[in-house]
Coordinates of C-alpha atoms and ligand atoms in Angstrom, one line a residue:
Chain A
M11 CA 58.6 17.2 174.6
L12 CA 56.9 18.1 171.4
R13 CA 53.3 16.8 170.8
I14 CA 51.5 17.7 167.6
D15 CA 47.9 16.7 167.3
Q16 CA 45.7 16.7 164.2
L17 CA 47.6 19.5 162.5
N18 CA 45.9 21.0 159.4
V19 CA 47.5 23.6 157.2
T20 CA 46.2 25.1 154.0
Y21 CA 47.8 27.5 151.5
G22 CA 44.9 29.3 149.9
G23 CA 42.7 26.3 149.1
L24 CA 45.4 23.8 148.9
Q25 CA 45.7 21.4 151.8
A26 CA 49.3 21.0 152.6
L27 CA 49.0 19.1 155.9
D28 CA 46.0 17.0 156.6
G29 CA 45.6 15.9 160.2
I30 CA 49.2 15.2 161.2
S31 CA 50.0 13.9 164.6
I32 CA 53.6 13.6 165.7
D33 CA 55.2 12.9 169.1
V34 CA 58.8 13.6 170.0
K35 CA 60.0 12.5 173.4
A36 CA 62.9 14.1 175.2
G37 CA 66.2 12.5 174.1
E38 CA 64.8 10.9 171.0
F39 CA 66.0 11.2 167.4
V40 CA 62.9 11.4 165.3
A41 CA 62.9 11.4 161.5
V42 CA 60.2 12.6 159.1
V43 CA 60.8 11.3 155.6
G44 CA 58.8 11.7 152.5
P45 CA 59.0 12.9 148.9
N46 CA 59.2 16.4 147.6
G47 CA 56.0 18.3 148.3
A48 CA 54.8 16.0 151.1
G49 CA 54.6 18.9 153.5
K50 CA 57.7 18.4 155.6
T51 CA 58.8 22.0 155.4
T52 CA 55.3 23.1 156.1
L53 CA 55.3 21.0 159.3
F54 CA 58.5 22.7 160.5
K55 CA 57.2 26.2 159.6
S56 CA 54.1 25.5 161.6
I57 CA 56.1 24.5 164.6
S58 CA 58.2 27.6 164.3
G59 CA 55.2 29.9 163.7
T60 CA 56.1 31.2 160.2
V61 CA 53.1 29.3 158.9
I62 CA 49.8 29.5 160.9
P63 CA 47.8 26.3 161.0
W64 CA 44.1 26.5 160.9
R65 CA 43.4 23.5 163.0
G66 CA 45.3 21.3 165.5
T67 CA 47.4 21.8 168.6
M68 CA 51.1 21.9 169.1
L69 CA 52.5 21.5 172.7
F70 CA 56.1 22.0 173.5
D71 CA 57.0 21.1 177.1
G72 CA 53.3 21.6 177.9
V73 CA 53.2 25.1 176.3
D74 CA 50.6 25.7 173.6
L75 CA 52.8 27.1 170.8
A76 CA 49.8 28.9 169.2
T77 CA 49.9 31.3 172.2
L78 CA 53.4 32.5 171.2
A79 CA 54.6 34.7 168.4
A80 CA 57.1 33.0 166.0
Y81 CA 60.1 35.0 167.4
E82 CA 59.3 33.9 171.0
R83 CA 59.4 30.2 170.2
P84 CA 63.2 29.8 170.0
H85 CA 63.4 31.1 173.5
L86 CA 61.6 28.0 174.7
G87 CA 64.4 25.9 173.4
I88 CA 63.4 25.2 169.8
A89 CA 66.2 25.6 167.2
H90 CA 65.0 25.5 163.5
V91 CA 67.8 24.9 160.9
P92 CA 65.8 25.9 157.8
E93 CA 65.7 24.3 154.4
G94 CA 68.3 25.9 152.1
R95 CA 70.4 26.9 155.2
K96 CA 69.4 30.6 155.0
V97 CA 72.7 31.9 156.6
F98 CA 73.1 35.6 157.1
S99 CA 75.3 36.0 154.0
G100 CA 76.6 39.5 154.6
M101 CA 77.7 38.7 158.2
T102 CA 80.7 36.8 159.2
V103 CA 80.7 33.1 160.4
F104 CA 81.3 34.3 163.9
E105 CA 78.5 36.9 163.8
N106 CA 76.1 34.2 162.4
L107 CA 76.9 32.1 165.4
E108 CA 76.4 35.0 167.7
M109 CA 73.0 35.5 166.3
G110 CA 72.2 31.9 167.1
A111 CA 73.0 32.7 170.7
S112 CA 70.2 35.3 170.9
T113 CA 68.4 33.2 173.5
E114 CA 69.2 33.6 177.2
E115 CA 70.4 30.1 177.5
G116 CA 72.5 30.4 174.4
R117 CA 74.3 33.5 175.8
R118 CA 74.9 31.8 179.1
R119 CA 76.5 28.8 177.5
W120 CA 78.2 30.8 174.7
N121 CA 81.9 29.9 175.5
D122 CA 81.2 26.2 175.9
T123 CA 79.1 26.0 172.8
L124 CA 81.8 27.8 170.8
D125 CA 84.5 25.4 171.9
L126 CA 82.2 22.5 171.0
L127 CA 81.3 23.9 167.6
F128 CA 84.8 24.7 166.6
T129 CA 85.9 21.2 167.6
M130 CA 83.1 19.6 165.7
F131 CA 83.5 21.8 162.6
P132 CA 87.1 23.0 162.4
R133 CA 86.3 24.5 159.0
L134 CA 84.1 27.1 160.7
K135 CA 86.9 28.0 163.0
D136 CA 89.3 28.6 160.1
R137 CA 86.7 30.8 158.4
R138 CA 85.3 32.6 161.4
D139 CA 85.9 36.1 160.0
Q140 CA 84.7 35.2 156.4
Y141 CA 81.4 36.3 155.1
A142 CA 78.9 33.4 155.3
G143 CA 77.7 34.1 151.8
T144 CA 81.2 33.1 150.5
L145 CA 81.2 29.7 152.1
S146 CA 80.6 26.5 150.1
G147 CA 77.2 24.7 150.5
G148 CA 78.6 22.2 153.0
E149 CA 80.2 24.8 155.1
Q150 CA 77.0 26.9 155.0
Q151 CA 75.2 23.8 156.3
M152 CA 77.7 23.4 159.1
L153 CA 77.2 27.0 159.9
A154 CA 73.4 26.7 159.9
I155 CA 73.6 23.8 162.3
G156 CA 76.2 25.6 164.4
R157 CA 73.9 28.6 164.5
G158 CA 71.0 26.4 165.7
L159 CA 73.2 24.8 168.4
A160 CA 74.4 28.2 169.5
S161 CA 71.0 28.8 171.0
A162 CA 71.6 25.9 173.4
P163 CA 68.3 24.3 172.4
K164 CA 66.3 21.5 173.9
L165 CA 65.1 20.4 170.4
L166 CA 67.1 20.7 167.2
M167 CA 65.0 20.7 164.0
L168 CA 66.8 20.1 160.8
D169 CA 65.1 20.6 157.4
E170 CA 66.8 18.6 154.7
P171 CA 70.4 19.3 155.7
S172 CA 71.6 17.1 152.8
M173 CA 69.9 19.3 150.1
G174 CA 72.3 20.2 147.3
L175 CA 75.4 18.6 149.0
S176 CA 77.8 16.0 147.6
P177 CA 77.4 12.4 149.0
S178 CA 80.6 12.8 151.0
M179 CA 79.6 16.1 152.5
T180 CA 76.2 14.6 153.3
D181 CA 77.9 11.9 155.3
V182 CA 79.9 14.5 157.2
I183 CA 76.7 16.4 158.1
F184 CA 74.8 13.2 159.1
D185 CA 77.7 12.0 161.2
A186 CA 77.9 15.3 163.0
V187 CA 74.1 15.2 163.7
A188 CA 74.3 11.6 165.0
K189 CA 77.3 12.6 167.2
I190 CA 75.4 15.6 168.6
H191 CA 72.5 13.3 169.5
K192 CA 74.7 10.7 171.1
E193 CA 77.2 12.9 172.9
Q194 CA 75.0 15.8 174.0
G195 CA 71.8 13.7 174.3
L196 CA 70.0 16.4 172.3
T197 CA 66.5 15.7 171.0
I198 CA 66.5 15.8 167.2
L199 CA 63.7 16.1 164.7
L200 CA 65.1 15.6 161.2
V201 CA 63.2 16.0 157.9
E202 CA 64.7 14.3 154.9
Q203 CA 64.2 13.1 151.4
R204 CA 67.2 10.8 151.6
V205 CA 65.4 8.1 153.5
A206 CA 68.2 5.5 154.0
E207 CA 70.5 8.0 155.6
A208 CA 67.8 9.6 157.7
L209 CA 66.5 6.2 159.0
E210 CA 70.0 5.0 159.9
N211 CA 70.3 6.9 163.1
C212 CA 66.8 7.5 164.2
D213 CA 64.8 6.0 167.1
H214 CA 61.4 6.6 165.5
A215 CA 60.3 7.7 162.0
Y216 CA 57.2 9.0 160.2
V217 CA 56.6 8.6 156.5
L218 CA 54.7 11.6 155.1
E219 CA 53.0 11.6 151.8
T220 CA 50.8 14.4 150.4
G221 CA 50.2 15.9 153.8
R222 CA 49.4 12.7 155.7
V223 CA 51.3 10.3 157.9
V224 CA 51.1 7.1 156.0
L225 CA 53.4 5.0 158.1
Q226 CA 55.3 5.3 161.4
G227 CA 57.3 3.2 163.7
S228 CA 60.7 2.4 165.0
L229 CA 63.7 1.9 162.7
E230 CA 63.3 -1.9 162.7
E231 CA 59.6 -1.7 162.0
L232 CA 60.0 0.6 159.1
S233 CA 63.0 -1.1 157.5
S234 CA 61.2 -4.4 157.5
D235 CA 58.1 -2.9 155.9
D236 CA 57.8 -3.9 152.3
R237 CA 56.5 -0.6 151.1
V238 CA 59.3 1.4 152.7
R239 CA 61.9 -1.1 151.4
R240 CA 60.6 -0.8 147.8
A241 CA 59.6 2.8 147.6
Y242 CA 62.4 4.4 149.7
L243 CA 65.3 2.1 150.3
G244 CA 65.4 0.6 146.8
L245 CA 65.6 -2.9 148.2
Chain B
M15 CA 98.1 82.5 145.0
I16 CA 94.6 83.9 145.0
F17 CA 93.4 80.8 143.2
V18 CA 95.0 78.5 145.7
E19 CA 93.5 80.4 148.6
Q20 CA 90.1 80.4 146.9
A21 CA 90.3 76.7 146.1
L22 CA 91.3 75.8 149.7
Q23 CA 88.4 77.9 151.0
T24 CA 86.0 76.2 148.7
L25 CA 87.4 72.8 149.7
V26 CA 86.6 73.7 153.4
A27 CA 83.1 74.6 152.4
G28 CA 82.7 71.4 150.4
L29 CA 83.9 69.3 153.4
S30 CA 81.5 70.9 155.8
V31 CA 78.6 70.6 153.5
G32 CA 79.7 67.1 152.6
C33 CA 79.6 66.0 156.3
I34 CA 76.0 67.1 156.6
Y35 CA 75.1 65.4 153.3
G36 CA 77.0 62.3 154.4
L37 CA 75.0 62.1 157.6
L38 CA 71.7 62.6 155.7
C39 CA 72.7 59.8 153.4
V40 CA 73.6 57.5 156.3
G41 CA 70.0 57.9 157.7
L42 CA 68.5 57.0 154.3
A43 CA 70.9 54.1 153.8
L44 CA 70.1 52.7 157.2
I45 CA 66.4 52.5 156.4
F46 CA 66.9 51.1 152.9
G47 CA 69.6 48.7 154.0
I48 CA 67.6 47.1 156.8
M49 CA 64.0 47.4 155.8
R50 CA 64.4 47.6 152.0
V51 CA 62.0 50.5 152.2
I52 CA 62.5 53.4 149.7
N53 CA 61.6 56.3 151.8
F54 CA 60.6 59.4 149.8
A55 CA 59.7 61.3 153.1
Q56 CA 63.3 61.3 154.3
G57 CA 63.8 64.9 153.2
D58 CA 60.6 65.9 155.0
L59 CA 61.6 64.2 158.2
M60 CA 64.7 66.3 158.0
M61 CA 62.5 69.4 157.6
V62 CA 60.5 68.3 160.7
G63 CA 63.9 68.0 162.6
M64 CA 64.8 71.6 161.5
Y65 CA 61.5 73.0 163.0
V66 CA 61.9 70.9 166.1
A67 CA 65.4 72.2 166.6
I68 CA 64.2 75.8 166.3
F69 CA 61.3 75.1 168.7
V70 CA 63.6 73.5 171.3
A71 CA 66.2 76.3 171.0
S72 CA 63.5 79.0 171.3
F73 CA 61.2 77.6 173.9
V74 CA 62.9 74.8 175.8
L75 CA 66.5 75.8 176.3
P76 CA 67.2 79.0 178.2
P77 CA 70.0 80.8 176.2
A78 CA 71.4 82.3 179.4
V79 CA 72.4 78.8 180.5
F80 CA 73.7 77.3 177.3
G81 CA 75.0 80.3 175.5
V82 CA 76.5 79.7 172.1
A83 CA 76.0 75.9 172.5
T84 CA 72.2 76.3 172.4
P85 CA 71.7 75.4 168.7
F86 CA 73.9 72.3 169.0
I87 CA 72.2 71.1 172.1
A88 CA 68.9 71.7 170.5
A89 CA 70.0 69.6 167.5
L90 CA 71.0 66.8 169.8
L91 CA 67.7 66.9 171.6
V92 CA 66.0 66.4 168.2
V93 CA 67.3 62.8 168.4
P94 CA 65.0 61.4 171.0
V95 CA 62.0 63.4 169.7
M96 CA 62.5 62.1 166.1
F97 CA 63.3 58.6 167.3
I98 CA 60.0 58.3 169.0
F99 CA 58.2 59.9 166.0
G100 CA 59.9 57.5 163.6
Y101 CA 59.2 54.5 165.8
L102 CA 55.5 55.4 165.9
L103 CA 55.4 56.0 162.1
S104 CA 57.0 52.7 161.4
W105 CA 54.8 50.8 163.9
V106 CA 51.5 52.3 162.8
L107 CA 52.1 52.8 159.1
I108 CA 55.3 51.6 157.4
S109 CA 55.1 48.1 158.9
R110 CA 51.9 47.5 157.1
T111 CA 53.6 47.7 153.7
A112 CA 57.0 46.4 154.6
G113 CA 58.4 43.3 156.2
L114 CA 56.2 40.7 157.8
K115 CA 52.7 42.2 157.6
A116 CA 53.3 42.6 153.9
A117 CA 54.4 39.0 153.5
S118 CA 50.9 38.0 152.4
L119 CA 51.1 40.5 149.5
T120 CA 53.2 39.5 146.5
E121 CA 56.5 41.3 146.5
G122 CA 55.5 43.7 143.7
D123 CA 52.3 44.8 145.4
A124 CA 54.0 45.4 148.7
H125 CA 56.7 47.4 147.0
Q126 CA 54.2 49.7 145.2
A127 CA 52.1 50.1 148.4
Q128 CA 55.3 51.1 150.3
L129 CA 56.4 53.7 147.7
I130 CA 52.9 55.3 147.6
L131 CA 52.7 55.3 151.4
S132 CA 56.1 57.1 151.7
L133 CA 55.1 59.6 149.0
G134 CA 51.8 60.2 150.9
L135 CA 53.7 60.7 154.1
A136 CA 56.0 63.3 152.3
L137 CA 53.0 65.3 151.1
I138 CA 51.3 65.2 154.5
L139 CA 54.4 66.4 156.3
Q140 CA 55.1 69.2 153.8
N141 CA 51.5 70.4 153.6
G142 CA 50.9 69.9 157.3
A143 CA 54.0 72.1 158.1
H144 CA 52.6 74.6 155.6
I145 CA 49.3 74.8 157.3
L146 CA 50.7 74.9 160.8
L147 CA 53.7 77.1 160.3
G148 CA 53.2 79.0 157.1
S149 CA 55.5 79.3 154.1
S150 CA 57.9 82.0 155.3
P151 CA 61.4 80.6 156.0
A152 CA 62.5 80.3 159.6
A153 CA 66.1 80.3 160.8
M154 CA 68.1 79.6 163.9
I155 CA 70.2 82.5 164.9
S156 CA 73.7 81.6 166.2
P157 CA 76.5 84.0 166.8
L158 CA 78.9 81.2 165.7
S159 CA 77.4 81.2 162.1
S160 CA 78.9 84.6 161.6
S161 CA 82.4 84.1 163.1
A162 CA 85.3 82.0 161.9
W163 CA 88.6 80.6 162.9
E164 CA 91.4 82.0 160.7
V165 CA 94.2 79.7 159.7
P166 CA 97.1 81.5 157.9
L167 CA 98.4 79.7 154.9
L168 CA 102.1 80.4 155.5
I169 CA 102.8 80.8 151.7
D170 CA 102.9 84.6 152.2
D171 CA 102.0 87.1 154.9
F172 CA 98.4 87.7 154.1
S173 CA 96.8 84.5 152.7
A174 CA 94.5 82.7 155.1
I175 CA 91.5 80.4 155.0
F176 CA 88.5 80.7 157.3
F177 CA 86.7 78.0 159.1
N178 CA 83.2 79.1 159.9
K179 CA 82.7 78.1 163.6
A180 CA 79.1 76.9 163.3
R181 CA 79.8 74.8 160.2
T182 CA 83.0 73.4 161.6
V183 CA 81.3 72.3 164.8
N184 CA 78.5 70.9 162.7
A185 CA 80.8 68.9 160.6
V186 CA 82.6 67.4 163.6
I187 CA 79.2 66.4 165.1
C188 CA 78.1 64.8 161.8
V189 CA 81.3 62.7 161.7
V190 CA 81.0 61.6 165.3
I191 CA 77.4 60.6 164.9
S192 CA 78.2 58.6 161.7
V193 CA 81.0 56.8 163.4
V194 CA 78.9 56.0 166.5
L195 CA 76.1 54.7 164.3
F196 CA 78.5 52.6 162.3
W197 CA 79.9 51.1 165.5
F198 CA 76.4 50.5 166.8
I199 CA 75.4 48.6 163.6
Q200 CA 78.6 46.6 163.3
K201 CA 79.5 45.8 166.9
T202 CA 76.5 45.8 169.3
R203 CA 74.1 42.9 169.6
I204 CA 71.1 45.0 168.7
G205 CA 73.0 46.3 165.6
K206 CA 73.9 42.8 164.6
S207 CA 70.2 41.7 165.1
L208 CA 69.2 44.5 162.7
R209 CA 71.6 43.3 160.1
A210 CA 70.4 39.7 160.6
A211 CA 66.8 40.7 160.2
A212 CA 67.8 42.6 157.0
S213 CA 69.8 39.7 155.6
N214 CA 67.2 37.0 156.1
S215 CA 64.1 37.8 158.0
E216 CA 62.8 34.2 158.2
A217 CA 66.1 32.9 159.6
A218 CA 66.2 35.9 162.0
I219 CA 62.9 34.8 163.4
Y220 CA 64.3 31.3 163.9
M221 CA 67.0 32.9 166.0
G222 CA 64.4 34.4 168.2
I223 CA 64.9 38.0 166.9
N224 CA 61.7 40.1 166.9
V225 CA 62.0 41.2 163.2
S226 CA 59.1 43.7 163.3
K227 CA 60.7 45.5 166.2
A228 CA 64.1 45.4 164.5
H229 CA 62.5 47.2 161.5
N230 CA 60.8 49.8 163.8
I231 CA 64.2 50.5 165.4
A232 CA 65.9 50.9 162.0
F233 CA 63.2 53.3 160.8
A234 CA 63.3 55.2 164.1
L235 CA 67.1 55.5 163.9
G236 CA 66.9 56.7 160.3
T237 CA 64.3 59.3 161.2
A238 CA 66.4 60.5 164.2
I239 CA 69.4 60.9 161.9
A240 CA 67.4 62.9 159.4
G241 CA 66.2 65.0 162.3
I242 CA 69.6 65.8 163.8
A243 CA 71.1 66.5 160.4
G244 CA 68.2 68.9 159.9
G245 CA 68.8 70.4 163.3
L246 CA 72.4 71.0 162.5
L247 CA 71.7 72.3 159.0
V248 CA 69.2 74.9 160.2
I249 CA 72.0 76.7 162.0
Y250 CA 72.9 78.2 158.7
Y251 CA 70.3 77.1 156.2
P252 CA 66.7 78.5 156.7
V253 CA 63.8 76.0 156.8
Q254 CA 60.5 76.2 155.0
P255 CA 58.0 73.4 154.6
H256 CA 59.2 72.2 151.2
V257 CA 62.9 72.3 151.9
G258 CA 63.1 68.5 152.0
V259 CA 62.4 68.2 148.3
D260 CA 65.8 69.5 147.2
F261 CA 67.6 67.4 149.8
V262 CA 65.9 64.1 149.2
I263 CA 67.3 64.1 145.7
I264 CA 70.8 64.7 147.0
M265 CA 70.3 62.0 149.6
Y266 CA 69.3 59.4 146.9
A267 CA 72.2 60.4 144.7
G268 CA 74.6 60.0 147.6
V269 CA 73.2 56.6 148.7
V270 CA 73.3 55.2 145.1
L271 CA 76.8 56.6 144.6
G272 CA 78.0 55.0 147.9
G273 CA 76.5 51.6 147.0
M274 CA 72.9 50.9 148.0
G275 CA 72.6 49.7 151.5
S276 CA 76.2 50.4 152.6
I277 CA 76.3 52.8 155.5
V278 CA 80.0 53.8 155.1
G279 CA 79.4 54.1 151.4
A280 CA 76.4 56.4 152.0
F281 CA 78.6 58.8 154.0
W282 CA 81.2 59.0 151.3
G283 CA 78.5 59.3 148.7
G284 CA 77.1 62.3 150.5
M285 CA 80.6 63.7 151.1
T286 CA 81.4 63.4 147.3
I287 CA 78.2 65.3 146.5
G288 CA 79.0 68.1 148.9
L289 CA 82.5 68.4 147.5
V290 CA 81.5 68.4 143.9
Q291 CA 78.7 70.9 144.6
Q292 CA 81.1 73.4 146.2
L293 CA 84.3 72.7 144.1
S294 CA 82.3 73.0 140.8
T295 CA 81.8 76.7 141.6
L296 CA 85.5 77.2 140.9
F297 CA 85.1 76.2 137.3
V298 CA 81.5 76.7 136.3
P299 CA 78.8 79.3 137.1
I300 CA 77.1 78.7 140.4
Q301 CA 73.8 77.9 138.7
L302 CA 75.4 74.8 137.3
Q303 CA 76.3 73.4 140.7
N304 CA 73.6 70.7 140.7
T305 CA 74.2 69.9 137.1
A306 CA 77.8 69.2 138.0
I307 CA 76.6 66.8 140.8
F308 CA 74.7 64.7 138.3
V309 CA 77.4 64.8 135.7
V310 CA 79.8 63.3 138.3
F311 CA 77.1 61.0 139.5
L312 CA 76.5 59.5 136.0
F313 CA 80.2 59.3 135.4
V314 CA 80.9 57.3 138.6
L315 CA 78.0 54.9 137.9
L316 CA 79.2 54.4 134.3
I317 CA 82.6 53.2 135.7
K318 CA 81.4 51.5 138.9
P319 CA 77.7 50.7 138.6
E320 CA 77.5 49.2 142.1
G321 CA 78.7 52.4 143.7
F322 CA 81.8 53.0 145.8
F323 CA 81.1 50.4 148.5
G324 CA 78.6 48.2 146.7
R325 CA 79.7 44.6 147.4
T326 CA 78.5 41.2 146.6
V327 CA 79.0 38.6 149.3
E328 CA 77.2 35.7 147.5
R329 CA 79.5 33.0 146.4
A330 CA 80.2 33.3 142.7
Ligands
ADP419 N1 54.0 29.4 150.5 C1 53.3 28.5 149.9 N2 52.2 28.9 149.2 C2 51.5 27.9 148.5 N3 51.7 26.6 148.5 C3 52.8 26.2 149.2 C4 53.7 27.1 149.9 N4 54.7 26.4 150.5 C5 54.4 25.1 150.2 N5 53.3 25.0 149.4 C6 52.8 23.7 148.9 O1 52.5 22.9 150.0 C7 52.9 21.5 149.7 C8 54.0 21.1 150.7 O2 55.2 21.8 150.5 P1 56.4 21.6 151.5 O3 56.0 21.7 152.9 O4 57.5 22.6 151.1 O5 56.9 20.2 151.1 P2 58.3 19.4 151.4 O6 59.1 20.2 152.3 O7 57.9 18.1 151.9 O8 58.9 19.3 150.0 C9 53.4 21.5 148.3 O9 52.4 21.1 147.5 C10 53.8 23.0 148.0 O10 53.6 23.3 146.7
MG420 MG1 61.0 21.0 152.1

C-alpha cells in the first residue's frame, strides 16, 4: 500500500532522514519506534507533503506522492494524526470531526463513521458542542484520532499518540487503535517512543535511530533481539 | 423636549453610521482572523469600491430601468468585481508574505514583509487613483439621500425624528450582509474550512483542505466587503483617492474594540465607534468627535483589554 524507498530529507545542512525504506502492506499494523530526534515526525511529514524530501520515492497504491500537493494526499486515503494533536481549538468537537470528513469518501460514510466514533469514544459524544481547545489532553487525542478516521482513510498514520498522556489514558488510546485495526481491518502506521506498547500490537516494526533504520522485523524477531530488549524494553 | 428629540435624531444617525463602520470592520476582521494578515490597504480597497460603484451606476446600469434603486444595485455589483480583484491580489502578492509560501521565512521576517507589502499596496491604490481620476471628490447622486421617513414621537404634536431613506436602506443592507457572512463562516463547509485553516494550517492540510486557496478566498471576501461598504457609503459621502486613510483608523479601532479576530465583535466594535462619534456631538464640539472615539476606545481597553468578544478557548 505504502512503499518508501531510499528517502532522504535534510533541514538546511542537517540530515534528518538518511536513506529510509519502509513498506506497509494493506491490512498491516506497522510501528516505527525510536528515540527523540530520530526522524519519526520528519518521516510522517514527508509522506504528507509538509516536508519535501530531496531524494527517494514514495508510492501510495502505486501513485507517486511527489506528484501531488500536500492537501491532495488525504484524498487518496491517507489520514495523518499529527504529533501534538493539533486540534482546531476554536472549533467544536463536532466541527473538528466534520473537517476530518473533507474527503469525498469521508462525506459518503459520514453517518456510519459518526456512530462508530461516538461508540468508541463516548466522551467525544458528551462534548460534541464543546470547543476542542477546552478538552483535556486525552480527549484531544481521541478527537485527533476521530478526525483522522472521519476521512474514511485506507491508511491511518499516528504520530506519538501517547505524548503527554497519563499511563492509563495511554492505554485507552492504544486499546482504541488496536481495536480499530482488528475490527475495521484498517492499515495502521504508528510512530512511538513508548516502544513496549507500540510493539505489543504490531505486525512489523522498524527501529529508527538518527535518521536510519537500524533494525526491522516482526514482533517476535524484534522482541527476541538483545539490543531491542536492552535499549527499549528494559529487559 | 428639544433635547430628547435631538438626542434620538443623533442616535438614529449613530446607528446608521455604525452599521457601515460595523460592516467595514467585519471585512478587516475576516482577513485578520483567517490569514493573520494586518491589511493597511483595507481603507483603500473601500475607496476602490466607492469608485467602482459610481462607475457602475453611471455607465453600466440604465437609471430608467432601476430608478431610485440604482445606487444600491451598483453597490451590490461591487461585490463580484472586488471579490475577483481581492482574489488576484492575494494570489499574486499577499500569499508570498503570508501563510504557506512564507513558511520558509522566520515568523518575524514574514510579518514585516507582509506589513510593508500592504502599506505599499495602500500607497499604490491611493496614488494610482490620484493619477487616473484626479483629486476632486466624486459623489453618487441619489434622490433618496435627500428625503426621509418622518416618525412622530407622540410626546407632543410636533416632535418627530427623521430617517434619511438612503442611510436607512444602507444600514439594513449592512446588517443583512454581516449576518449572511457570519452564517457563511459559521455554518457552511467552506466557512468551516476557512476557520480550520486559520486555527491550524498544518492540520488543515492533513484534512485535505487547500489552505492557500482558503486564504485567497478569505482575502477576496474581505476585499468584497470593503468594496460594498464603500459602494454604500458613497451614496452620501463623497470619494477622493485618499478617503481610505481616515477610515482605516476607524476600522482598526473597531476591530480591536470588538476583540481581534472575532467577526461578531468587529461589527459591534464598528457600531460602538459610529454611535460614539455621533452621540459625542451632543456634549462636545463637533471637532472633538474623533477624540471622543479614542477616549472611549482607551477606556474600554483599560477595562477589557481583550475587547468585547475576545475569547480564549485554550484550556487553562
Ligand atoms: N523544521 C525543522 N528545522 C530544522 N531541523 C528540524 C526540523 N524539524 C526537525 N528537525 C530536526 O530533525 C531531526 C528529526 O526530528 P523529528 O523528525 O522531529 O524526530 P522525532 O519525531 O523522531 O523526534 C531532529 O534532529 C530535529 O532537530
Ligand atoms: Mg516526533
